CSV table of C-alpha atoms in Angstrom, one decimal:
chain,number,residue,atom,x,y,z
L,99,UNK,CA,0.0,0.0,0.0
L,100,UNK,CA,1.1,3.5,-0.7
L,101,UNK,CA,-0.3,6.6,0.9
L,102,UNK,CA,0.5,10.0,-0.7
L,103,UNK,CA,-0.4,12.0,2.4
L,104,UNK,CA,1.4,10.1,5.1
L,105,UNK,CA,2.2,12.4,8.0
L,106,UNK,CA,5.8,12.5,8.8
L,107,UNK,CA,6.8,12.7,12.5
L,108,UNK,CA,8.2,16.1,13.6
L,109,UNK,CA,10.0,14.4,16.5
L,110,UNK,CA,13.6,13.7,15.5
L,111,UNK,CA,13.6,10.7,17.9
L,112,UNK,CA,10.7,9.1,16.1
L,113,UNK,CA,10.8,7.9,12.5
L,114,UNK,CA,7.2,6.6,12.4
L,115,UNK,CA,5.2,7.6,9.5
L,116,UNK,CA,1.5,8.0,10.3
L,117,UNK,CA,-1.7,7.9,8.3
L,118,UNK,CA,-5.3,8.7,9.2
L,119,UNK,CA,-7.7,5.9,10.3
L,120,UNK,CA,-11.3,6.4,11.1
L,121,UNK,CA,-12.9,4.3,13.9
L,122,UNK,CA,-16.6,3.9,12.8
L,123,UNK,CA,-19.5,2.8,15.0
L,124,UNK,CA,-23.2,3.5,15.4
L,125,UNK,CA,-24.9,4.8,18.5
L,126,UNK,CA,-26.8,1.6,19.0
L,127,UNK,CA,-23.8,-0.7,18.6
L,128,UNK,CA,-20.5,-0.1,20.4
L,129,UNK,CA,-18.3,-2.1,18.0
L,130,UNK,CA,-16.0,0.2,16.0
L,131,UNK,CA,-14.5,-0.7,12.6
L,132,UNK,CA,-11.2,0.6,11.5
L,133,UNK,CA,-11.2,2.3,8.1
L,134,UNK,CA,-8.0,3.6,6.5
L,135,UNK,CA,-8.3,6.9,4.7
L,136,UNK,CA,-6.5,5.7,1.7
L,137,UNK,CA,-7.2,8.5,-0.8
L,138,UNK,CA,-7.9,12.2,-0.7
L,139,UNK,CA,-10.4,13.6,-1.2
L,140,UNK,CA,-12.1,10.9,0.8
L,141,UNK,CA,-15.9,11.0,0.3
L,142,UNK,CA,-18.3,10.0,3.1
L,143,UNK,CA,-22.0,9.4,2.5
L,144,UNK,CA,-24.7,6.9,1.6
L,145,UNK,CA,-23.9,7.1,-2.2
L,146,UNK,CA,-22.4,4.3,-4.1
L,147,UNK,CA,-19.5,6.5,-5.2
L,148,UNK,CA,-18.4,7.3,-1.7
L,149,UNK,CA,-15.1,5.9,-0.2
L,150,UNK,CA,-17.0,5.3,3.1
L,151,UNK,CA,-20.6,4.3,2.7
L,152,UNK,CA,-22.8,4.9,5.7
L,153,UNK,CA,-26.3,3.4,5.3
L,154,UNK,CA,-28.9,5.5,7.1
L,155,UNK,CA,-31.8,7.8,6.0
L,156,UNK,CA,-30.1,10.7,7.9
L,157,UNK,CA,-26.9,10.4,5.8
L,158,UNK,CA,-26.8,12.3,2.5
L,159,UNK,CA,-25.5,10.7,-0.7
L,160,UNK,CA,-22.4,12.9,-0.4
L,161,UNK,CA,-22.4,14.0,3.2
L,162,UNK,CA,-18.9,15.1,3.9
L,163,UNK,CA,-15.3,14.9,2.5
L,164,UNK,CA,-11.9,14.7,4.0
L,165,UNK,CA,-9.3,16.8,2.2
L,166,UNK,CA,-5.6,17.5,2.6
L,167,UNK,CA,-4.9,21.3,2.6
L,168,UNK,CA,-2.0,23.2,4.0
L,169,UNK,CA,-0.5,20.1,5.7
L,170,UNK,CA,-3.7,19.5,7.6
L,171,UNK,CA,-6.6,17.0,7.3
L,172,UNK,CA,-9.9,18.9,6.8
L,173,UNK,CA,-13.4,17.7,7.2
L,174,UNK,CA,-15.9,19.6,5.0
L,175,UNK,CA,-19.6,19.1,5.1
L,176,UNK,CA,-20.9,18.7,1.5
L,177,UNK,CA,-24.2,20.6,2.0
L,178,UNK,CA,-25.8,17.7,3.9
L,179,UNK,CA,-29.4,18.2,5.2
L,180,UNK,CA,-28.7,16.8,8.7
L,181,UNK,CA,-25.3,18.2,9.3
L,182,UNK,CA,-21.8,17.1,10.3
L,183,UNK,CA,-20.8,17.4,13.9
L,184,UNK,CA,-17.4,17.5,15.5
L,185,UNK,CA,-17.2,17.2,19.3
L,186,UNK,CA,-21.0,18.0,19.4
L,187,UNK,CA,-20.8,21.2,17.3
L,188,UNK,CA,-22.2,21.5,13.8
L,189,UNK,CA,-19.4,22.3,11.4
L,190,UNK,CA,-19.1,23.3,7.7
L,191,UNK,CA,-15.3,22.9,7.6
L,192,UNK,CA,-12.8,22.0,10.4
L,193,UNK,CA,-9.3,20.9,10.7
L,194,UNK,CA,-9.4,17.5,12.3
L,195,UNK,CA,-7.0,16.6,15.1
L,196,UNK,CA,-6.1,13.2,16.4
L,197,UNK,CA,-8.8,11.6,18.6
L,198,UNK,CA,-11.5,14.1,17.6
L,199,UNK,CA,-15.0,12.7,17.4
L,200,UNK,CA,-17.3,13.2,14.4
L,201,UNK,CA,-21.0,12.4,14.1
L,202,UNK,CA,-22.8,11.8,10.8
L,203,UNK,CA,-26.3,10.6,11.2
L,204,UNK,CA,-26.3,7.7,13.6
L,205,UNK,CA,-22.6,7.1,13.0
L,206,UNK,CA,-19.7,8.0,15.3
L,207,UNK,CA,-16.3,8.4,13.7
L,208,UNK,CA,-13.1,9.1,15.5
L,209,UNK,CA,-9.9,10.1,13.8
L,210,UNK,CA,-6.7,8.3,14.8
L,211,UNK,CA,-3.3,8.9,13.3
L,212,UNK,CA,-1.6,5.5,13.4
L,213,UNK,CA,1.8,4.2,12.4
L,214,UNK,CA,2.1,2.5,9.0
L,215,UNK,CA,3.3,-0.5,11.0
L,216,UNK,CA,-0.1,-0.6,12.8
L,217,UNK,CA,-2.1,-0.9,9.5
L,218,UNK,CA,-2.9,-4.2,7.9
L,219,UNK,CA,-4.0,-4.7,4.3
L,220,UNK,CA,-7.6,-5.6,5.3
L,221,UNK,CA,-8.0,-2.2,7.0
L,222,UNK,CA,-7.6,-0.4,3.7
L,223,UNK,CA,-10.4,-2.3,2.1
L,224,UNK,CA,-12.9,-2.1,4.9
L,225,UNK,CA,-16.3,-0.4,4.3
L,226,UNK,CA,-19.1,0.4,6.5
L,227,UNK,CA,-22.6,-0.1,5.2
L,228,UNK,CA,-25.3,-0.7,7.8
L,229,UNK,CA,-23.3,-1.3,11.0
């Protein structure tokens, strides 16, 4: 696997390269799935052309996108009807930090930056339909 937007560590004592992983779960089920953000822009929604498909009536076909801009990972709402929420606040666009929680419809997503060593091939191909 190659990831064009791998975050390089600023710490001279650490040589770990990191990439974004979303932990995805629903409010009624506590089990989270790991989904590697393997391309940018990364489209999130219920549509068949989304990278991460979330099946719920409150999720728009194209609900939100992850983008890489200015060395930061941005989450941008794509004009969804029901909104995108980060740490409980409705957002149009926000720079996502490690561990931040996102809500899209009944889904909870949490961004994690993980070492390339901590990612296995199956993570990159995971998808989340009805959880």
